[in-house]
GROMACS .gro file of C-alpha atoms in nm:
model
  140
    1UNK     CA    1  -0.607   5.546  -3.861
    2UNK     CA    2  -0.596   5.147  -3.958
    3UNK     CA    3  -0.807   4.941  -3.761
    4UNK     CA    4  -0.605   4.668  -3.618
    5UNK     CA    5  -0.758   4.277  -3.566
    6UNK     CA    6  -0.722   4.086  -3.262
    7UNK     CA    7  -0.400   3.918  -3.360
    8UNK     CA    8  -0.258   4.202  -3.505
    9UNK     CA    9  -0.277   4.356  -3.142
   10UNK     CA   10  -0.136   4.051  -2.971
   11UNK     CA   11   0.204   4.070  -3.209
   12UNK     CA   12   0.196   4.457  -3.127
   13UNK     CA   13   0.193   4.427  -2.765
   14UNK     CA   14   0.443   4.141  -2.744
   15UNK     CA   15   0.637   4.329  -2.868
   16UNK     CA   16   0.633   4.604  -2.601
   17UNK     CA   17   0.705   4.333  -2.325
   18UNK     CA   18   0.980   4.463  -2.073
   19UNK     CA   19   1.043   4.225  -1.779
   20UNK     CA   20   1.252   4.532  -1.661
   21UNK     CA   21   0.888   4.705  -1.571
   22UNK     CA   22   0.677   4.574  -1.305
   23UNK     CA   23   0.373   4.605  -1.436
   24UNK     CA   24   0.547   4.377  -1.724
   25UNK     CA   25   0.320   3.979  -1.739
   26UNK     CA   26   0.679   3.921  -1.837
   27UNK     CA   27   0.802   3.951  -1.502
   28UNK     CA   28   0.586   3.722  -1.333
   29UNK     CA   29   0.661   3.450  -1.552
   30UNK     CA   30   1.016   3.553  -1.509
   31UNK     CA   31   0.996   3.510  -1.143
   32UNK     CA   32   0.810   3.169  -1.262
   33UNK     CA   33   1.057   3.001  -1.414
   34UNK     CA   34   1.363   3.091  -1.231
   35UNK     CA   35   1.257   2.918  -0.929
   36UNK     CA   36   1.518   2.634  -0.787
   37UNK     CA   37   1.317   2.357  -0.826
   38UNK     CA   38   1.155   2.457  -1.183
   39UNK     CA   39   1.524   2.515  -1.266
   40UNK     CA   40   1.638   2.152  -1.170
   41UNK     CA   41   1.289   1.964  -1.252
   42UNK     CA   42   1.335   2.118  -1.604
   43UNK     CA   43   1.700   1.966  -1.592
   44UNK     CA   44   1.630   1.657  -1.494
   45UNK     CA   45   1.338   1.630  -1.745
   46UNK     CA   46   1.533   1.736  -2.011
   47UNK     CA   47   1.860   1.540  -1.949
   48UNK     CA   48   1.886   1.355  -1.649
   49UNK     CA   49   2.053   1.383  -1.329
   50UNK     CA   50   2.416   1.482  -1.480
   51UNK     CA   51   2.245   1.677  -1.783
   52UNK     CA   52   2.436   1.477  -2.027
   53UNK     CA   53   2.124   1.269  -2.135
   54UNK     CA   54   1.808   1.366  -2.417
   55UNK     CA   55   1.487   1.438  -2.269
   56UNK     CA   56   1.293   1.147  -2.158
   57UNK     CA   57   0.960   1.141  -1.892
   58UNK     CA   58   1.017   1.040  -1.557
   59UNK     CA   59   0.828   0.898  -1.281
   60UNK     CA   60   0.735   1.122  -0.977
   61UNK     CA   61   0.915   0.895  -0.719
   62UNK     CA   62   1.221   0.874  -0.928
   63UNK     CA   63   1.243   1.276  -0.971
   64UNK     CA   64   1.150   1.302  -0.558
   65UNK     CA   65   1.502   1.073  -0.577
   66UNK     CA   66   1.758   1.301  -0.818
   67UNK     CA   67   1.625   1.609  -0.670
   68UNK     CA   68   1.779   1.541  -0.326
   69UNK     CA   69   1.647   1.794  -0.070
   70UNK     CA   70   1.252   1.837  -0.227
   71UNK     CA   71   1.001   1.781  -0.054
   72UNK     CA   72   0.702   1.570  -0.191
   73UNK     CA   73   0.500   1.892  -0.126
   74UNK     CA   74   0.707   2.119  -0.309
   75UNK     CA   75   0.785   1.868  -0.610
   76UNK     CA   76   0.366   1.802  -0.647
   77UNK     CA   77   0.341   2.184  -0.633
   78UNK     CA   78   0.593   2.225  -0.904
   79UNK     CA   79   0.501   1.974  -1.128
   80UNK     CA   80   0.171   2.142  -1.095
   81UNK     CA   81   0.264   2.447  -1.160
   82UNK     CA   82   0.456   2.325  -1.457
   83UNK     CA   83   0.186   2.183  -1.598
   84UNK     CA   84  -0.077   2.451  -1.576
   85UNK     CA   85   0.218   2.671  -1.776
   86UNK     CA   86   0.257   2.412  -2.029
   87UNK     CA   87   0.603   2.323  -2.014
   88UNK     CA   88   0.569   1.972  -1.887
   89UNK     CA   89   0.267   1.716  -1.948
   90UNK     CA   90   0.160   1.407  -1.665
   91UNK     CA   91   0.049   1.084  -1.861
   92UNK     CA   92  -0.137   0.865  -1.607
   93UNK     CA   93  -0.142   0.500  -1.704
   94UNK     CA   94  -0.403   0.271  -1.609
   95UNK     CA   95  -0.205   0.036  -1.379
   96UNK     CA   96  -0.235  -0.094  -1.019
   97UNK     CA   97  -0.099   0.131  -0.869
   98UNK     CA   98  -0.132   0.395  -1.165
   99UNK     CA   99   0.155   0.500  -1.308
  100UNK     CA  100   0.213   0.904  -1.344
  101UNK     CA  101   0.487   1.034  -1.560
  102UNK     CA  102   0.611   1.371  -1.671
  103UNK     CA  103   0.815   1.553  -1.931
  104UNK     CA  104   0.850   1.808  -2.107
  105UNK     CA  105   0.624   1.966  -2.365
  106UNK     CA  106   0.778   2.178  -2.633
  107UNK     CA  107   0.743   2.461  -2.457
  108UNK     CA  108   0.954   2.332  -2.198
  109UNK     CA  109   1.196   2.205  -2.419
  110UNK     CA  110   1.248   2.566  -2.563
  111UNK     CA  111   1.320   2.637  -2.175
  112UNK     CA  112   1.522   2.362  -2.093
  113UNK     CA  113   1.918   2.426  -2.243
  114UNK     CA  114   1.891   2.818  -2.076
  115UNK     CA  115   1.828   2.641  -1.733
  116UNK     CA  116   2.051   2.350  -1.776
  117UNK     CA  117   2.339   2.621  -1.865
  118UNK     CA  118   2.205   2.764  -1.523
  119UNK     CA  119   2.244   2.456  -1.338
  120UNK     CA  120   2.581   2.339  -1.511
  121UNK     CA  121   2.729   2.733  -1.413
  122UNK     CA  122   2.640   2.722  -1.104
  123UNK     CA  123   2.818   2.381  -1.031
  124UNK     CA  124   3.117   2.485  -1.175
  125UNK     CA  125   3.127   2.866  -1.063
  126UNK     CA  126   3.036   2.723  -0.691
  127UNK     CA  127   3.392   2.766  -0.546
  128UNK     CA  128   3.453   3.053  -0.728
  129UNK     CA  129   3.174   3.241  -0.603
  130UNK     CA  130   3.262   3.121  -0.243
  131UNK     CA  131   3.580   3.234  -0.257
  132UNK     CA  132   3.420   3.587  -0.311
  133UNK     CA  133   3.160   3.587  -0.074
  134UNK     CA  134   3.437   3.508   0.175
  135UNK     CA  135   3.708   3.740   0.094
  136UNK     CA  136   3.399   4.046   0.112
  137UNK     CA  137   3.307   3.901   0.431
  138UNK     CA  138   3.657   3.937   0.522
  139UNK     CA  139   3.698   4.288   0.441
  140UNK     CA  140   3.427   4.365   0.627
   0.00000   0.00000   0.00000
C-alpha cells in the first residue's frame, strides 16, 4: 500500500465531497452561501444595484441603502460572516469618522456570476412563478 502525504489526502477527499449527504462540509457551506442576503450582498459587490456594473467596494451605509429591507443587524452579521469565509475583505481607513469598505476577494468573485444569475432569474421568473403558485392554490 502507498503511503499518501498530507496534500495528497486533501485532493483525495475533495474529491469525495457530496453536498447531497449530510454529513457532507459541503452542505453547510451550501446552506452558507445561498442565503438571501449573501446572495444580494455578493450582487451588489460584484456589480451594483442593477448587476450591470464590474465589481467595485462599497461602503456599509451605501449597501444598508441598495439592499432595501436589511436590517443593520443582519447586513453587519453578513458582512461578517462573509468575511470570516473569505469571499469579501473590510478595508478600514483612518478617517474621522473611519471609513469601512467591502468587496469582494477572489473567492467571492468566483461566487459572484452563479448568484447574480440567481438574482437576475428570479426577477424575471417572478410573475411566472406567481402565476403557478396561484393556479395550484386554485386547484386546491
Amino acid at each position: 500500500m502507498a503511503t499518501m502525504t498530507a496534500a495528497q489526502k486533501k485532493a483525495e477527499a475533495k474529491t469525495r465531497y457530496n453536498a447531497f449527504l449530510a454529513a457532507c462540509p459541503s452542505q453547510q457551506l451550501l446552506a452558507q452561501v445561498s442565503g438571501k442576503w449573501v446572495t444580494l450582498v455578493l450582487s451588489a459587490l460584484g456589480s451594483g444595484p442593477d448587476c450591470d456594473g464590474e465589481p467595485r467596494p462599497m461602503r456599509y451605509s451605501e449597501l444598508a441603502r441598495v439592499l432595501a429591507g436589511v436590517s443593520p443587524k443582519m447586513l453587519s452579521q453578513t458582512l461578517r460572516t462573509l468575511e470570516r469565509d473569505g469571499l469579501i475583505s473590510r478595508t478600514a481607513t483612518a478617517t474621522v469618522p473611519v471609513t469601512v469598505t467591502y468587496e469582494l476577494t477572489a473567492l467571492g468573485l468566483s461566487l459572484h456570476q452563479t448568484v447574480r444569475q440567481l438574482k437576475l432569474w428570479s426577477e424575471t421568473h417572478r410573475d411566472e412563478v406567481s402565476a403557478h403558485q396561484a393556479r395550484f392554490d386554485d386547484a386546491r
